[in-house]
Short mmCIF file of C-alpha atoms and ligand atoms in Angstrom, two decimals:
data_model
loop_
_atom_site.label_atom_id
_atom_site.label_comp_id
_atom_site.label_asym_id
_atom_site.label_seq_id
_atom_site.Cartn_x
_atom_site.Cartn_y
_atom_site.Cartn_z
CA GLU C 1 -0.10 0.08 0.05
CA ILE C 2 2.75 2.51 0.81
CA TYR C 3 4.73 1.84 -2.23
CA LEU C 4 1.87 1.99 -4.54
CA GLY C 5 1.34 5.38 -2.61
CA GLY C 6 4.90 6.08 -3.89
CA LEU C 7 3.90 5.19 -7.69
CA SER C 8 1.53 8.79 -7.13
CA GLY C 9 4.18 10.50 -5.38
CA GLN C 10 2.98 9.83 -1.67
CA VAL C 11 4.73 9.16 1.24
CA PRO C 12 3.86 8.12 4.43
CA PRO C 13 2.91 10.99 6.57
CA ILE C 14 4.74 9.61 9.70
CA THR C 15 7.86 7.24 10.15
CA THR C 16 7.74 3.65 9.17
CA ASP C 17 10.88 3.38 11.68
CA LEU C 18 8.81 2.94 14.58
CA SER C 19 12.43 3.30 16.70
CA ALA C 20 12.62 7.04 15.41
CA LEU C 21 9.09 7.91 16.80
CA ALA C 22 10.62 9.41 20.31
CA GLU C 23 12.74 11.76 18.26
CA ILE C 24 10.66 13.37 15.94
CA ALA C 25 8.17 13.55 18.43
CA ARG C 26 9.88 15.41 20.89
CA ASP C 27 10.11 18.46 18.75
CA ARG C 28 6.47 18.77 18.34
CA MET C 29 5.15 17.76 21.71
CA GLU C 30 5.17 20.22 24.98
CA PRO C 31 8.55 19.36 26.74
CA THR C 32 6.51 18.78 30.13
CA ALA C 33 4.67 15.89 27.85
CA TYR C 34 7.39 14.89 26.60
CA GLY C 35 9.37 14.46 29.34
CA TYR C 36 6.72 12.48 31.38
CA VAL C 37 6.30 10.01 28.00
CA ALA C 38 9.96 9.67 27.49
CA GLY C 39 11.25 9.66 30.76
CA GLY C 40 12.76 6.83 32.73
CA ALA C 41 13.50 6.36 36.66
CA GLY C 42 16.50 7.94 37.72
CA THR C 43 19.45 7.62 35.27
CA GLY C 44 17.51 5.97 32.82
CA ALA C 45 19.56 2.85 32.89
CA THR C 46 16.56 0.52 32.92
CA MET C 47 15.30 1.63 29.87
CA ARG C 48 18.84 1.21 28.31
CA ALA C 49 19.13 -2.24 29.51
CA ASN C 50 15.49 -3.43 28.13
CA ARG C 51 16.95 -1.86 24.52
CA ALA C 52 20.02 -3.46 25.04
CA ALA C 53 18.57 -6.95 25.58
CA PHE C 54 16.68 -7.04 22.62
CA ASP C 55 20.01 -6.05 20.80
CA ARG C 56 21.29 -8.99 22.34
CA TRP C 57 18.77 -11.65 21.07
CA ARG C 58 19.18 -12.36 17.26
CA ILE C 59 16.65 -14.02 15.05
CA VAL C 60 18.11 -16.88 13.00
CA PRO C 61 15.95 -17.06 9.84
CA ARG C 62 15.13 -20.73 8.32
CA MET C 63 14.41 -20.92 4.55
CA LEU C 64 12.65 -22.85 1.97
CA ARG C 65 9.19 -23.21 3.94
CA ASP C 66 6.46 -22.66 2.26
CA VAL C 67 5.00 -19.02 4.42
CA THR C 68 2.55 -17.83 1.91
CA VAL C 69 -0.15 -18.50 4.40
CA ARG C 70 -0.14 -16.74 7.66
CA ASP C 71 -2.41 -16.53 10.34
CA LEU C 72 -1.33 -14.09 13.41
CA SER C 73 -4.11 -14.23 15.43
CA ARG C 74 -4.30 -15.77 19.20
CA THR C 75 -6.61 -16.05 21.85
CA VAL C 76 -5.27 -14.87 25.32
CA LEU C 77 -7.48 -15.84 28.49
CA GLY C 78 -10.85 -15.90 26.12
CA THR C 79 -9.84 -12.60 24.61
CA ARG C 80 -9.41 -12.94 20.75
CA MET C 81 -7.26 -10.38 19.02
CA PRO C 82 -5.85 -10.26 15.18
CA ALA C 83 -2.15 -10.12 16.41
CA PRO C 84 -0.93 -11.06 19.90
CA VAL C 85 -0.25 -7.10 20.89
CA LEU C 86 -2.33 -4.92 22.95
CA LEU C 87 -1.94 -1.47 24.10
CA ALA C 88 -0.17 -0.92 27.40
CA PRO C 89 -2.38 1.01 29.50
CA VAL C 90 -1.00 4.66 29.77
CA GLY C 91 -2.25 7.36 31.76
CA VAL C 92 -2.86 10.56 31.48
CA LEU C 93 -2.96 10.68 27.55
CA SER C 94 -4.70 14.00 26.97
CA VAL C 95 -1.63 16.27 27.96
CA VAL C 96 -0.47 14.39 24.71
CA HIS C 97 -3.45 14.88 22.50
CA PRO C 98 -6.96 16.56 23.77
CA GLU C 99 -8.83 13.40 22.47
CA GLY C 100 -6.35 11.17 24.76
CA GLU C 101 -8.09 7.68 25.48
CA LEU C 102 -10.60 8.23 23.16
CA ALA C 103 -8.38 8.38 20.01
CA VAL C 104 -6.65 5.34 20.89
CA ALA C 105 -9.59 3.45 21.70
CA ARG C 106 -10.96 3.92 18.15
CA ALA C 107 -7.62 3.43 16.60
CA ALA C 108 -7.19 0.22 18.62
CA ALA C 109 -10.69 -0.62 17.96
CA SER C 110 -10.47 -0.16 13.85
CA LEU C 111 -7.86 -3.23 13.98
CA GLY C 112 -9.64 -5.04 16.35
CA LEU C 113 -6.55 -4.96 18.96
CA PRO C 114 -7.39 -4.97 22.63
CA LEU C 115 -6.39 -2.14 24.69
CA VAL C 116 -6.04 -2.02 28.85
CA HIS C 117 -7.43 1.02 30.14
CA SER C 118 -5.63 2.84 32.65
CA THR C 119 -6.60 3.71 35.90
CA VAL C 120 -5.23 7.24 35.68
CA ALA C 121 -6.59 7.57 32.11
CA SER C 122 -8.10 11.17 31.49
CA TYR C 123 -11.42 9.94 29.82
CA PRO C 124 -13.54 7.89 32.34
CA MET C 125 -13.73 3.97 31.50
CA GLU C 126 -17.24 4.20 30.51
CA GLU C 127 -16.50 6.87 27.67
CA VAL C 128 -13.53 5.13 26.84
CA ALA C 129 -15.32 1.68 26.29
CA GLN C 130 -18.18 3.48 24.28
CA ALA C 131 -15.25 4.87 21.53
CA ALA C 132 -13.84 1.11 21.69
CA GLY C 133 -17.29 -0.50 20.65
CA ASP C 134 -17.10 -3.96 20.45
CA ALA C 135 -13.61 -4.22 20.48
CA PRO C 136 -11.93 -6.39 23.06
CA ARG C 137 -10.66 -4.30 25.98
CA TRP C 138 -9.15 -5.20 29.42
CA TYR C 139 -8.88 -3.32 32.54
CA GLN C 140 -5.78 -1.96 34.50
CA LEU C 141 -5.92 -1.21 38.32
CA TYR C 142 -3.33 0.66 40.48
CA TRP C 143 -5.01 -0.76 43.40
CA PRO C 144 -6.62 1.96 45.32
CA ARG C 145 -6.06 2.13 49.49
CA ASP C 146 -9.64 2.50 50.19
CA ARG C 147 -11.61 -0.70 49.61
CA GLU C 148 -14.78 1.02 48.54
CA VAL C 149 -13.31 2.76 45.68
CA ALA C 150 -11.37 -0.42 44.37
CA VAL C 151 -14.73 -2.51 44.44
CA SER C 152 -16.38 0.78 42.74
CA PHE C 153 -13.64 0.70 40.31
CA LEU C 154 -13.79 -3.08 39.68
CA GLU C 155 -18.09 -3.11 39.48
CA ARG C 156 -17.88 -0.13 37.04
CA ALA C 157 -15.25 -1.62 34.73
CA GLU C 158 -17.62 -5.17 34.56
CA ARG C 159 -20.72 -2.99 33.65
CA ALA C 160 -18.63 -1.34 30.95
CA GLY C 161 -17.31 -4.67 29.46
CA TYR C 162 -13.65 -4.86 30.26
CA GLU C 163 -13.30 -8.74 30.18
CA ALA C 164 -9.63 -9.21 31.77
CA LEU C 165 -8.24 -7.32 35.02
CA VAL C 166 -4.50 -6.25 34.46
CA VAL C 167 -3.31 -5.27 38.81
CA THR C 168 -0.09 -3.03 38.52
CA LEU C 169 2.22 -4.00 41.24
CA ASP C 170 5.32 -2.00 40.98
CA THR C 171 3.65 1.59 41.16
CA PHE C 172 2.21 1.96 44.77
CA LEU C 173 4.83 4.97 44.62
CA LEU C 174 5.87 7.08 41.75
CA ALA C 175 9.55 6.40 41.13
CA TRP C 176 12.37 9.23 40.98
CA ARG C 177 11.66 10.43 37.51
CA THR C 178 13.96 12.98 36.94
CA ARG C 179 12.52 14.64 33.87
CA ASP C 180 9.32 15.33 35.64
CA LEU C 181 10.81 16.33 38.77
CA ASP C 182 13.21 18.70 37.11
CA GLN C 183 9.82 20.47 35.61
CA ALA C 184 8.03 20.05 38.54
CA TYR C 185 5.39 18.37 36.66
CA LEU C 186 2.96 15.53 37.59
CA PRO C 187 0.34 15.27 34.99
CA PHE C 188 -1.72 12.88 37.59
CA LEU C 189 -1.99 16.18 39.60
CA GLN C 190 -3.97 18.04 36.24
CA ARG C 191 -7.79 17.51 37.21
CA VAL C 192 -7.91 15.25 33.97
CA GLY C 193 -5.60 12.88 35.58
CA LEU C 194 -8.14 12.27 38.37
CA ALA C 195 -10.88 11.80 35.74
CA ASN C 196 -12.04 8.08 36.50
CA TYR C 197 -11.78 9.02 40.29
CA LEU C 198 -14.04 12.14 39.71
CA ALA C 199 -16.38 9.82 37.77
CA ASP C 200 -16.53 7.74 40.75
CA PRO C 201 -19.49 7.84 43.14
CA ALA C 202 -17.41 6.31 46.15
CA PHE C 203 -14.21 8.38 45.28
CA ARG C 204 -16.65 11.23 45.75
CA ALA C 205 -18.30 9.87 48.49
CA GLY C 206 -14.81 10.64 50.28
CA LEU C 207 -15.00 14.40 49.72
CA ALA C 208 -15.94 16.94 52.39
CA LYS C 209 -16.53 19.13 49.19
CA PRO C 210 -17.28 18.62 45.93
CA ALA C 211 -13.90 18.36 43.29
CA GLU C 212 -15.28 21.91 41.62
CA GLU C 213 -15.45 23.93 44.75
CA ASP C 214 -12.09 22.27 46.48
CA PRO C 215 -9.50 20.93 43.86
CA ALA C 216 -6.74 20.82 46.37
CA ALA C 217 -8.58 18.68 48.72
CA ALA C 218 -9.31 16.30 45.89
CA VAL C 219 -6.02 15.94 44.61
CA ALA C 220 -4.78 15.26 48.48
CA HIS C 221 -7.55 12.28 48.63
CA TRP C 222 -6.45 10.92 45.32
CA ALA C 223 -2.78 10.92 46.39
CA ALA C 224 -3.75 9.48 49.74
CA MET C 225 -5.30 6.41 48.30
CA PHE C 226 -3.90 6.05 44.50
CA ALA C 227 -2.37 2.88 45.67
CA ASP C 228 -1.53 1.07 48.61
CA PRO C 229 2.42 -0.27 49.73
CA SER C 230 1.08 -2.68 52.27
CA LYS C 231 -0.44 -4.90 49.77
CA THR C 232 0.87 -8.53 50.03
CA TRP C 233 0.37 -11.78 48.31
CA GLU C 234 -2.42 -12.38 51.22
CA ASP C 235 -4.84 -9.49 49.43
CA LEU C 236 -4.92 -11.16 46.24
CA PRO C 237 -8.47 -13.07 47.10
CA PHE C 238 -9.94 -9.68 47.41
CA LEU C 239 -9.55 -9.30 43.68
CA ARG C 240 -10.91 -12.82 43.03
CA GLU C 241 -14.06 -12.10 45.29
CA HIS C 242 -14.88 -8.79 43.22
CA TRP C 243 -14.08 -9.69 39.46
CA ASP C 244 -15.37 -12.45 37.56
CA GLY C 245 -13.13 -12.51 34.87
CA PRO C 246 -9.49 -13.54 34.35
CA ILE C 247 -6.43 -11.32 36.56
CA LEU C 248 -3.03 -10.58 35.44
CA LEU C 249 -0.31 -9.20 37.53
CA LYS C 250 1.86 -6.80 36.07
CA GLY C 251 5.12 -6.16 36.61
CA ILE C 252 6.26 -9.56 37.45
CA LEU C 253 10.45 -10.11 37.27
CA HIS C 254 11.18 -12.55 39.54
CA PRO C 255 10.46 -16.46 39.00
CA ASP C 256 9.53 -16.96 42.66
CA ASP C 257 6.89 -14.26 42.29
CA ALA C 258 5.48 -15.45 38.66
CA ARG C 259 5.13 -18.84 40.41
CA ARG C 260 3.83 -17.49 43.75
CA ALA C 261 1.01 -15.71 41.65
CA VAL C 262 0.19 -19.08 39.68
CA ASP C 263 -0.35 -21.00 43.12
CA ALA C 264 -2.27 -18.13 44.08
CA GLY C 265 -4.63 -18.72 41.07
CA MET C 266 -4.14 -15.72 38.93
CA ASP C 267 -4.79 -16.54 35.27
CA GLY C 268 -1.65 -14.48 33.87
CA VAL C 269 1.35 -12.39 34.63
CA ILE C 270 2.79 -9.53 32.66
CA VAL C 271 6.71 -9.63 32.46
CA SER C 272 7.09 -5.68 32.87
CA ASN C 273 9.46 -2.91 34.75
CA HIS C 274 6.97 -0.52 33.37
CA GLY C 275 9.08 0.97 30.60
CA GLY C 276 11.96 1.14 33.11
CA ARG C 277 9.93 4.43 34.58
CA GLN C 278 10.05 2.78 38.20
CA VAL C 279 13.40 0.97 39.47
CA ASP C 280 16.46 2.79 38.13
CA GLY C 281 18.90 -0.11 37.13
CA SER C 282 16.68 -3.19 37.33
CA ILE C 283 16.85 -6.15 35.43
CA ALA C 284 16.04 -5.71 31.25
CA ALA C 285 12.44 -7.01 31.48
CA LEU C 286 13.41 -9.83 28.22
CA ASP C 287 16.18 -10.90 30.44
CA ALA C 288 13.42 -11.67 33.00
CA LEU C 289 11.03 -13.41 30.13
CA PRO C 290 12.67 -16.84 30.44
CA GLY C 291 12.90 -17.78 33.88
CA VAL C 292 9.54 -16.31 34.21
CA ALA C 293 8.01 -18.70 31.56
CA ALA C 294 10.05 -21.59 32.94
CA ALA C 295 8.37 -21.10 36.28
CA VAL C 296 5.23 -20.51 34.69
CA ASP C 297 5.61 -23.97 32.89
CA GLY C 298 2.39 -23.30 30.85
CA ARG C 299 0.21 -23.08 33.93
CA ALA C 300 -0.68 -19.25 33.11
CA ALA C 301 -0.97 -16.70 30.50
CA ILE C 302 2.72 -14.84 30.34
CA LEU C 303 2.20 -11.19 28.55
CA PHE C 304 5.37 -8.69 28.13
CA ASP C 305 6.18 -4.96 27.96
CA SER C 306 8.93 -3.15 28.12
CA GLY C 307 11.14 -1.89 25.39
CA ILE C 308 9.10 -3.61 22.08
CA ARG C 309 9.69 -1.10 19.37
CA THR C 310 9.64 -3.22 16.16
CA GLY C 311 7.95 -6.27 14.65
CA ALA C 312 10.91 -8.16 15.26
CA ASP C 313 11.16 -7.58 18.74
CA VAL C 314 7.63 -8.78 19.04
CA VAL C 315 9.23 -12.10 17.38
CA LYS C 316 11.47 -12.56 19.93
CA ALA C 317 9.45 -11.76 23.19
CA LEU C 318 6.90 -14.23 21.84
CA ALA C 319 10.17 -16.88 21.12
CA LEU C 320 11.07 -16.37 24.33
CA GLY C 321 7.94 -17.68 26.35
CA ALA C 322 5.54 -14.51 25.83
CA ASP C 323 1.83 -15.35 24.77
CA ALA C 324 1.37 -11.47 23.85
CA VAL C 325 2.85 -8.59 24.10
CA LEU C 326 1.89 -4.88 24.96
CA VAL C 327 3.37 -1.33 23.63
CA GLY C 328 3.43 1.45 25.42
CA ARG C 329 5.26 4.57 23.99
CA PRO C 330 5.36 3.77 20.47
CA TYR C 331 1.88 4.17 20.26
CA VAL C 332 1.74 7.60 22.45
CA TYR C 333 4.27 8.99 20.04
CA GLY C 334 1.90 8.11 17.08
CA LEU C 335 -1.07 10.09 18.91
CA ALA C 336 1.08 12.90 19.84
CA LEU C 337 1.94 13.09 15.87
CA GLY C 338 -1.19 12.51 14.49
CA GLY C 339 -4.12 11.99 16.68
CA GLU C 340 -6.16 8.65 16.17
CA GLU C 341 -4.60 8.29 12.59
CA GLY C 342 -1.07 8.36 14.50
CA VAL C 343 -1.75 5.91 16.69
CA ARG C 344 -3.56 3.53 13.85
CA HIS C 345 0.06 4.21 11.69
CA VAL C 346 2.01 2.80 14.34
CA LEU C 347 -0.09 0.11 15.25
CA ARG C 348 -0.49 -1.19 11.63
CA CYS C 349 3.36 -0.59 10.99
CA LEU C 350 4.00 -2.64 14.05
CA LEU C 351 1.83 -5.48 12.47
CA ALA C 352 2.80 -5.39 9.36
CA GLU C 353 6.47 -5.52 10.47
CA LEU C 354 5.54 -8.53 12.73
CA ASP C 355 4.26 -10.22 9.44
CA LEU C 356 7.21 -9.70 7.37
CA THR C 357 9.44 -11.10 9.97
CA LEU C 358 7.72 -13.59 10.79
CA ALA C 359 7.26 -14.98 7.38
CA LEU C 360 10.87 -14.37 6.38
CA SER C 361 12.40 -16.01 9.33
CA GLY C 362 10.38 -19.03 8.09
CA HIS C 363 7.18 -19.09 10.33
CA THR C 364 3.79 -18.83 9.42
CA THR C 365 2.26 -18.64 13.33
CA PRO C 366 3.30 -16.99 16.80
CA ASP C 367 2.63 -20.99 18.20
CA GLN C 368 5.40 -22.01 16.13
CA LEU C 369 8.42 -19.44 17.97
CA THR C 370 10.01 -21.21 20.31
CA PRO C 371 13.47 -20.30 21.75
CA ASP C 372 15.39 -21.98 19.37
CA ALA C 373 14.51 -19.19 16.43
CA LEU C 374 16.91 -17.29 18.22
CA VAL C 375 20.37 -17.21 19.40
CA HIS C 376 22.20 -15.36 21.82
CA ALA C 377 24.78 -12.91 20.71
C1 FNR A 401 3.33 3.95 31.65
N1 FNR A 401 2.70 3.11 32.03
C2 FNR A 401 1.42 2.67 32.99
N2 FNR A 401 1.37 1.20 33.45
C3 FNR A 401 0.25 0.90 34.04
O1 FNR A 401 -0.13 -0.29 34.76
N3 FNR A 401 -0.54 2.26 34.47
C4 FNR A 401 -0.46 3.53 33.94
O2 FNR A 401 -1.07 4.16 34.15
C5 FNR A 401 0.59 3.74 32.92
N4 FNR A 401 0.91 4.75 32.74
C6 FNR A 401 2.33 5.01 31.65
C7 FNR A 401 2.71 6.42 31.56
C8 FNR A 401 3.38 7.00 30.33
C9 FNR A 401 3.75 7.95 29.42
C10 FNR A 401 4.29 5.46 30.19
C11 FNR A 401 5.24 5.40 29.28
C12 FNR A 401 4.19 4.22 30.62
C13 FNR A 401 3.72 1.78 31.74
C14 FNR A 401 3.15 0.78 30.33
O3 FNR A 401 1.68 -0.11 30.79
C15 FNR A 401 4.47 -0.26 30.10
O4 FNR A 401 4.40 -1.16 30.73
C16 FNR A 401 5.44 0.35 29.04
O5 FNR A 401 5.03 1.79 28.51
C17 FNR A 401 5.87 -0.46 28.85
O6 FNR A 401 7.38 -0.34 28.01
P1 FNR A 401 7.52 0.51 26.52
O7 FNR A 401 6.64 0.25 25.50
O8 FNR A 401 6.89 2.20 27.05
O9 FNR A 401 8.88 0.74 26.43
#
């Protein structure tokens, strides 16, 4: 399609090199918004480690296999997806583009890809669900300290058609993020960062005055309950009690934690270091994947994120044991550069490159990818 367009002098409006998006977006975004998206914890060592880990694994292409007919689709925990790719939960997207999560939901839905809605999204989950229409959607929970609010979030998500629950464990505090600190910028404190809380009856019930009359008190109330560092493995039954669908724990890096999640009856784990935004100097997510895959041993779904930039990266993560991957910053830069159309462009490029890489390395389905498809360079 792109090459045919070239015959009549058209070139893509946004680069097809998804690894170059950040640099292009930097010039077009507000410095505060760019810092928020691009930033990592501390020195950025974990973000660099995420990329370095991908560079160390190399695909070994196989020849003379008929790869004419290919099928990228997969079903993960009952959710059918046209390719094993989901949109990672990313908070407060209206600081990137006014249509924020609504534009993302429409772009994802147009391709049938599932999106994971963040607790700190800038549009309420009900509106995002409507924008997603019939397309699959999952809900990400920052587990609030307040029990009533947690229950209310889960009930709302279930009512709005979110099929699976992703519980993020690595962010009960925001890390030392120097770009945000240097600009004294915390988008969660903007009114839009509270959208899902302000739309919540249980949250509003805890406010002495309406948020409109006393915004500072609303922010303080939010900060006090955003997430709870006292949570332990013993608290997991609460989730089961209030959520009927599949539950995944996001932020798992140690094989023992993966084993424990499975033993606790969780349906899946997401191997992730939050895109290098939480623990500076953390293990690269890809380096954690083989150990988690061995520990889980087929007893639960394994998803992966942190550092996926290209179709080849998806192939590597699938080969090392992921059932599907989540992509974060690339689609956010697409949103910054072109709204809904920009997100769609990024996702289509990623899927096309995944399809080509799979075929050119001699495979027709994600199931065929095993560690044998790679060497460690
Ligand atoms: C995130 N991430 C995230 N995760 C989550 O569970 N809830 C959230 O609200 C957010 N918010 C968020 C904001 C921004 C700006 C970024 C970049 C990331 C983490 C996200 O889901 C995912 O783990 C990483 O983005 C994956 O890494 P890459 O693909 O960005 O390298």
